Tab-separated table of N, CA, C and O in Angstrom:
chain	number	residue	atom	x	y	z
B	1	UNK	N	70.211	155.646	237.004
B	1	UNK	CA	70.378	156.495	238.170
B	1	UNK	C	70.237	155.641	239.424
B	1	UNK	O	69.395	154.751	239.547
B	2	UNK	N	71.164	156.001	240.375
B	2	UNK	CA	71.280	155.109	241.760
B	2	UNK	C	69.894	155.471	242.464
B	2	UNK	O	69.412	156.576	242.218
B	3	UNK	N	69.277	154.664	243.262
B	3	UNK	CA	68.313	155.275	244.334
B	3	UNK	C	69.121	156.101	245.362
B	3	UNK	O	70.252	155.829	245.763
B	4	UNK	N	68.446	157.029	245.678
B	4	UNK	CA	68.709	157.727	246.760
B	4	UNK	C	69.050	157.294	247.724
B	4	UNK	O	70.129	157.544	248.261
B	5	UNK	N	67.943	156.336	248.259
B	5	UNK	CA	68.414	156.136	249.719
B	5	UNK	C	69.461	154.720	249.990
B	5	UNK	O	69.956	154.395	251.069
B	6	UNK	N	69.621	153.979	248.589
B	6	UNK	CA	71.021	153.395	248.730
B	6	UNK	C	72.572	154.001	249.038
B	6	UNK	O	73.394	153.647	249.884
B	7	UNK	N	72.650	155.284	247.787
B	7	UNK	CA	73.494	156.275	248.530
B	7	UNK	C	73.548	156.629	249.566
B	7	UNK	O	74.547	156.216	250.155
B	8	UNK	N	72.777	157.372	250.244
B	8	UNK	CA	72.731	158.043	251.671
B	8	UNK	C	73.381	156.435	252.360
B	8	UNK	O	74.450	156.650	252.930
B	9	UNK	N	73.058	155.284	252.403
B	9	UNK	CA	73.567	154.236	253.447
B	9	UNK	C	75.127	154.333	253.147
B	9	UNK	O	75.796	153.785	254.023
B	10	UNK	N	75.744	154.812	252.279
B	10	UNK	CA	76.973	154.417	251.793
B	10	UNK	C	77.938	155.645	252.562
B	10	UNK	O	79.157	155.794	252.489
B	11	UNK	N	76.857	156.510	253.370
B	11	UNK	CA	77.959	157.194	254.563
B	11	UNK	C	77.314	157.211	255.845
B	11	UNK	O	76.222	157.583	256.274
B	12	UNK	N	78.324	156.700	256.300
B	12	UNK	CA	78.697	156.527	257.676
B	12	UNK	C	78.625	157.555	258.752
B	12	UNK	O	78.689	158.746	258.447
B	13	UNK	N	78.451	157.045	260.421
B	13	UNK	CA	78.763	158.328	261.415
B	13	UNK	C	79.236	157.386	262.677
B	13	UNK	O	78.443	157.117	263.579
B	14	UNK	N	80.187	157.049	262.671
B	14	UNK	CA	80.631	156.244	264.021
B	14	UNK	C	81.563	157.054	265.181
B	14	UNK	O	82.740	157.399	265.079
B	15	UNK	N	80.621	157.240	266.334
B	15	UNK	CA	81.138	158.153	267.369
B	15	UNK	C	82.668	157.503	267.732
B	15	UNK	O	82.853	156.364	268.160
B	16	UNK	N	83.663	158.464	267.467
B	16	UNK	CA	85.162	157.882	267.666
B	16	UNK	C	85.832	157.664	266.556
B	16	UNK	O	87.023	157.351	266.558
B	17	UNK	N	85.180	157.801	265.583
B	17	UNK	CA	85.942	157.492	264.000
B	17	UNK	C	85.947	159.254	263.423
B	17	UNK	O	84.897	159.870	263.240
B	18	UNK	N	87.081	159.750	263.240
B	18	UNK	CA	87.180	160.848	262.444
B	18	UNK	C	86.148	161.885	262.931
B	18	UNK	O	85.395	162.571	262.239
B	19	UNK	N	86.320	161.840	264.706
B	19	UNK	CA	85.952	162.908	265.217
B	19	UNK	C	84.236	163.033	265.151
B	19	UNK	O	83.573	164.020	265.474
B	20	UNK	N	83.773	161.828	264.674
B	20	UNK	CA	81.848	161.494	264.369
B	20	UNK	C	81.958	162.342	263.646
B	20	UNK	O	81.449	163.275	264.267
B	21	UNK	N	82.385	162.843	262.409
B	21	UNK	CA	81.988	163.233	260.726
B	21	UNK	C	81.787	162.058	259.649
B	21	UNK	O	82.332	160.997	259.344
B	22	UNK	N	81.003	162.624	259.360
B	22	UNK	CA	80.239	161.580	258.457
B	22	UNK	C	81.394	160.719	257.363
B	22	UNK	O	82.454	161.345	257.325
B	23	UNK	N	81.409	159.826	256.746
B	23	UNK	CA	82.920	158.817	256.101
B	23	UNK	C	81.703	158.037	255.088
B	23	UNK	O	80.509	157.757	254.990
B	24	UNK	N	82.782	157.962	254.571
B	24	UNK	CA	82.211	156.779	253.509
B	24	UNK	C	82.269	154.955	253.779
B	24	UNK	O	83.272	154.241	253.801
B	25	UNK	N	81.149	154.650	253.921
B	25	UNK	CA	81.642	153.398	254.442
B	25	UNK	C	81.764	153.021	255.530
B	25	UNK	O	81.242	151.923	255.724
B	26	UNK	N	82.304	153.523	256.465
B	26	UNK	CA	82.993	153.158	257.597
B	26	UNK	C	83.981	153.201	257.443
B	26	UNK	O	84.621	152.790	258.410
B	27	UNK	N	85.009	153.782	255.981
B	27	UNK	CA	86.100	154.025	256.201
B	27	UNK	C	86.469	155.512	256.744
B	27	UNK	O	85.637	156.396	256.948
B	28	UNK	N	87.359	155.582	256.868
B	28	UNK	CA	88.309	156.374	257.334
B	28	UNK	C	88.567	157.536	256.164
B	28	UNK	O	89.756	157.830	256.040
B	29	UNK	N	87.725	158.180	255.365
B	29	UNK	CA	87.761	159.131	254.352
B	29	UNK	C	86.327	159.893	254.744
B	29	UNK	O	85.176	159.508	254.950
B	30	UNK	N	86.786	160.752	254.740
B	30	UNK	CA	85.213	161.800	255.425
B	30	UNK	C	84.683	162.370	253.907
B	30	UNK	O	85.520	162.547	253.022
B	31	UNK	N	83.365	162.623	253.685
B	31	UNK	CA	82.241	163.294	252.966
B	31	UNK	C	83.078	164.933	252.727
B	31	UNK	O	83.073	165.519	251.644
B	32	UNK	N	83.862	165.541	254.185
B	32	UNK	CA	84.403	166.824	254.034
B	32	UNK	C	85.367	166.802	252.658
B	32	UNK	O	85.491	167.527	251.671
B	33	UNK	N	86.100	165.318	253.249
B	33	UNK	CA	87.313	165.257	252.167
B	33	UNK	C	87.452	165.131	250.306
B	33	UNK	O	88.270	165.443	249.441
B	34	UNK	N	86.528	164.681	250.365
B	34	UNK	CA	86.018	164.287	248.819
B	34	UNK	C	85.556	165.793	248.773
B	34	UNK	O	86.418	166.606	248.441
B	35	UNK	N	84.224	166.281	249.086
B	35	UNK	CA	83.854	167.364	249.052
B	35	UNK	C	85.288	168.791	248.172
B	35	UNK	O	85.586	169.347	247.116
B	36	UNK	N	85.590	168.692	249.334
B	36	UNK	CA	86.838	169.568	249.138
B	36	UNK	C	87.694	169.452	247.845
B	36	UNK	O	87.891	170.343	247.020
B	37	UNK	N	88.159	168.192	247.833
B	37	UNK	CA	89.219	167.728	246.503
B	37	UNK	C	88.178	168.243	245.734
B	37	UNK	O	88.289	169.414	245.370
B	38	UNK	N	86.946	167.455	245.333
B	38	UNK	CA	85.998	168.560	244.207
B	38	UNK	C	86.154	169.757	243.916
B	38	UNK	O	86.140	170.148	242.749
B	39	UNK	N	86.417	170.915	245.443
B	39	UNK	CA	86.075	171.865	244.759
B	39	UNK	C	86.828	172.572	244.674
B	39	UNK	O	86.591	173.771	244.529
B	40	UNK	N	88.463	171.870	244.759
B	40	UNK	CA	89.760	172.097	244.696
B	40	UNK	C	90.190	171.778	242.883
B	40	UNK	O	91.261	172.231	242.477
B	41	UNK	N	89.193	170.921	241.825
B	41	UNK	CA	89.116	171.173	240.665
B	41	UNK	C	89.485	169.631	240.313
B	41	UNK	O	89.591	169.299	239.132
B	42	UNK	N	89.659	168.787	241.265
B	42	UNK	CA	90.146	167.399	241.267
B	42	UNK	C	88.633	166.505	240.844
B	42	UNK	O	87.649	166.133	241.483
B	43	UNK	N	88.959	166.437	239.800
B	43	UNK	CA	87.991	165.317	238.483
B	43	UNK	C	87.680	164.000	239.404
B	43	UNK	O	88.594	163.465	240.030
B	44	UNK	N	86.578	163.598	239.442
B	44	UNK	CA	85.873	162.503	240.310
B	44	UNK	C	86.933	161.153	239.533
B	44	UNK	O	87.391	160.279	240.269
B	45	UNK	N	87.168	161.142	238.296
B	45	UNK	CA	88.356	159.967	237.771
B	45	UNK	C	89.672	160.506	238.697
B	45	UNK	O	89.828	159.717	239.629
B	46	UNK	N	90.339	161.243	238.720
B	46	UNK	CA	91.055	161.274	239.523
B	46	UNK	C	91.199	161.023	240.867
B	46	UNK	O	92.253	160.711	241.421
B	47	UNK	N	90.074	161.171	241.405
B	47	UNK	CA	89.888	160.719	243.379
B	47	UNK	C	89.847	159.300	242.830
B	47	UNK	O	91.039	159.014	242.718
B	48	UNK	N	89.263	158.447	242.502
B	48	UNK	CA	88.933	157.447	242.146
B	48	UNK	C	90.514	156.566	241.993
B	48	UNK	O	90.750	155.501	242.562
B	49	UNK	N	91.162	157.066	241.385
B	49	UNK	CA	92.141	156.860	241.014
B	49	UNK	C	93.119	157.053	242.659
B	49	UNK	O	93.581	156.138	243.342
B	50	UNK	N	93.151	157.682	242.769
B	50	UNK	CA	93.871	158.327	243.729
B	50	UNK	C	93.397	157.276	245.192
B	50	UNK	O	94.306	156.639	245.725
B	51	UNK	N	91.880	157.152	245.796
B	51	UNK	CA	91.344	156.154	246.483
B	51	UNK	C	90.969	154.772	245.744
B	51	UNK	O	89.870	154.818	245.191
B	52	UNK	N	91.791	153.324	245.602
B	52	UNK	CA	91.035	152.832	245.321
B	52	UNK	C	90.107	151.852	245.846
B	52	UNK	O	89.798	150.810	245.267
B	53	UNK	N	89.711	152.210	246.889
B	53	UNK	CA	88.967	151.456	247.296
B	53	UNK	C	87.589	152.220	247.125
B	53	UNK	O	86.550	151.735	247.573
B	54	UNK	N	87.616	153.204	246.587
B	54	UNK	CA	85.889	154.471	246.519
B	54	UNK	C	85.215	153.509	245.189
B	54	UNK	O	85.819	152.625	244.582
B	55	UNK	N	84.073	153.880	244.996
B	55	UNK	CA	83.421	153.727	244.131
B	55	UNK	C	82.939	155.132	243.706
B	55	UNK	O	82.947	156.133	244.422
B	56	UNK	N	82.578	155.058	242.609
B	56	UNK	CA	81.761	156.183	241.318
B	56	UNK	C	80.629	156.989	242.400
B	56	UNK	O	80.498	158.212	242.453
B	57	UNK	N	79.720	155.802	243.386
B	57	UNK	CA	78.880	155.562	243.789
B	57	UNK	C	78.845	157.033	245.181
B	57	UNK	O	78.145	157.939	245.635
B	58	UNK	N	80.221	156.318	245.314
B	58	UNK	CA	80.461	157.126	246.483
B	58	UNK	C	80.610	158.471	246.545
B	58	UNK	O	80.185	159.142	247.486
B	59	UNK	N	81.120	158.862	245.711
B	59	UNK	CA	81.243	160.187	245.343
B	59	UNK	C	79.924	161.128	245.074
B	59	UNK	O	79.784	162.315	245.370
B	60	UNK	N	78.930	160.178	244.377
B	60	UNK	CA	77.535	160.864	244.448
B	60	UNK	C	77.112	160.858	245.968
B	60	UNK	O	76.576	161.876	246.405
B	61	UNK	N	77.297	159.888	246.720
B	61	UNK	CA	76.561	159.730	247.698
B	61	UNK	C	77.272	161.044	248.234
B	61	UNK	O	76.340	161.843	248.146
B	62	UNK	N	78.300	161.726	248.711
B	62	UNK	CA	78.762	162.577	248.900
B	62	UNK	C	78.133	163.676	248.588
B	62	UNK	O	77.911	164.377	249.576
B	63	UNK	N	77.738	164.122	247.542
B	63	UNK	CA	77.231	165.269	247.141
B	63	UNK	C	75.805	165.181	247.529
B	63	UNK	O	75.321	166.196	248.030
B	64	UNK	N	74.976	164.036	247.369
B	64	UNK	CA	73.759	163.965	247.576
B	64	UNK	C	74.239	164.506	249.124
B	64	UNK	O	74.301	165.735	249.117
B	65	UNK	N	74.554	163.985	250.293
B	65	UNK	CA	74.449	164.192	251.849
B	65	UNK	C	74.720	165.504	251.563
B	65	UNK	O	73.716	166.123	251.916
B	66	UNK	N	75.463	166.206	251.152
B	66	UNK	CA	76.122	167.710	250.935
B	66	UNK	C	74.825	168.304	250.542
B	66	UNK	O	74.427	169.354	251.048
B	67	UNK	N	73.997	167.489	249.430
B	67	UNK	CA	73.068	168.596	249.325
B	67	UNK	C	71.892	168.521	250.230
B	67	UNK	O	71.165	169.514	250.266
B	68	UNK	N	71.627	167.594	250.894
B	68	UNK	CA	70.250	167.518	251.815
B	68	UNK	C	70.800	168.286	253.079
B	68	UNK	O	70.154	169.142	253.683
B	69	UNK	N	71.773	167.970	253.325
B	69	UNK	CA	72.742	169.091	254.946
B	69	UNK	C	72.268	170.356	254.814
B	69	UNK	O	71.832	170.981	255.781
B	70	UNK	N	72.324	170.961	253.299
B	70	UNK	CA	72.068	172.342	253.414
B	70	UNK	C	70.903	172.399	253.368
B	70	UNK	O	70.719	173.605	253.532
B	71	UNK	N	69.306	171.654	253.187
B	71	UNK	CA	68.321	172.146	252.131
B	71	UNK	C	67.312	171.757	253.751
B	71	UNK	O	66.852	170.769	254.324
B	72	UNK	N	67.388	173.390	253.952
B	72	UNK	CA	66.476	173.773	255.499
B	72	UNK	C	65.749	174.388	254.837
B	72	UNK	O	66.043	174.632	253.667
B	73	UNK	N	64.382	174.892	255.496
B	73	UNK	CA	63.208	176.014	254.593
B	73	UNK	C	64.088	177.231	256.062
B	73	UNK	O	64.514	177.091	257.208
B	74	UNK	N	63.959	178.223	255.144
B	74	UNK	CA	64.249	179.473	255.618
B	74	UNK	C	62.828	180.633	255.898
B	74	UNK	O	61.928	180.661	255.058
B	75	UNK	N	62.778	181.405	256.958
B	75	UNK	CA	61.628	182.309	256.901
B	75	UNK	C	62.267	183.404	256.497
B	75	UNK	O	63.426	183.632	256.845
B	76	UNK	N	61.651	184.112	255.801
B	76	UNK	CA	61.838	185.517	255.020
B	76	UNK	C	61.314	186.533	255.914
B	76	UNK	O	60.197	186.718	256.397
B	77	UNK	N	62.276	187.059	255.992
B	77	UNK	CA	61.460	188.762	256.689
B	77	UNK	C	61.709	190.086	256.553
B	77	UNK	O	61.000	190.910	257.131
């Protein structure tokens, strides 16, 4: 299993690049975009395939940022 916080370095936020949304790398492929193809039914071998410059790596790192973005404590009332 990757460390965590090696992933998280593997996306990016450069003000002027893709509107400052978060990218992989510093490239020019946003966290939205992967995201999406996922949940459009597109198999992580297939992006892979499809980008090759991504790594395996990257794609977790993706989901990991996806899941800490959402994970706020909420008050109940």
């Amino acid at each position: 299993m990757t460390d965590r916080t090696a992933l998280l370095k593997r996306i990016t936020q450069t003000p002027g690049k893709c509107g400052g949304r978060p990218c992989i790398r510093g490239m020019r492929i946003r966290v939205s975009d992967i995201l999406e193809t996922l949940a459009d039914h597109v198999t992580a071998s297939e992006i892979l395939a499809d980008f090759p410059d991504l790594e395996p790596e990257d794609i977790q790192a993706c989901l990991l940022f996806a899941s800490l973005s959402i994970d706020f404590p909420r008050i109940a009332v």
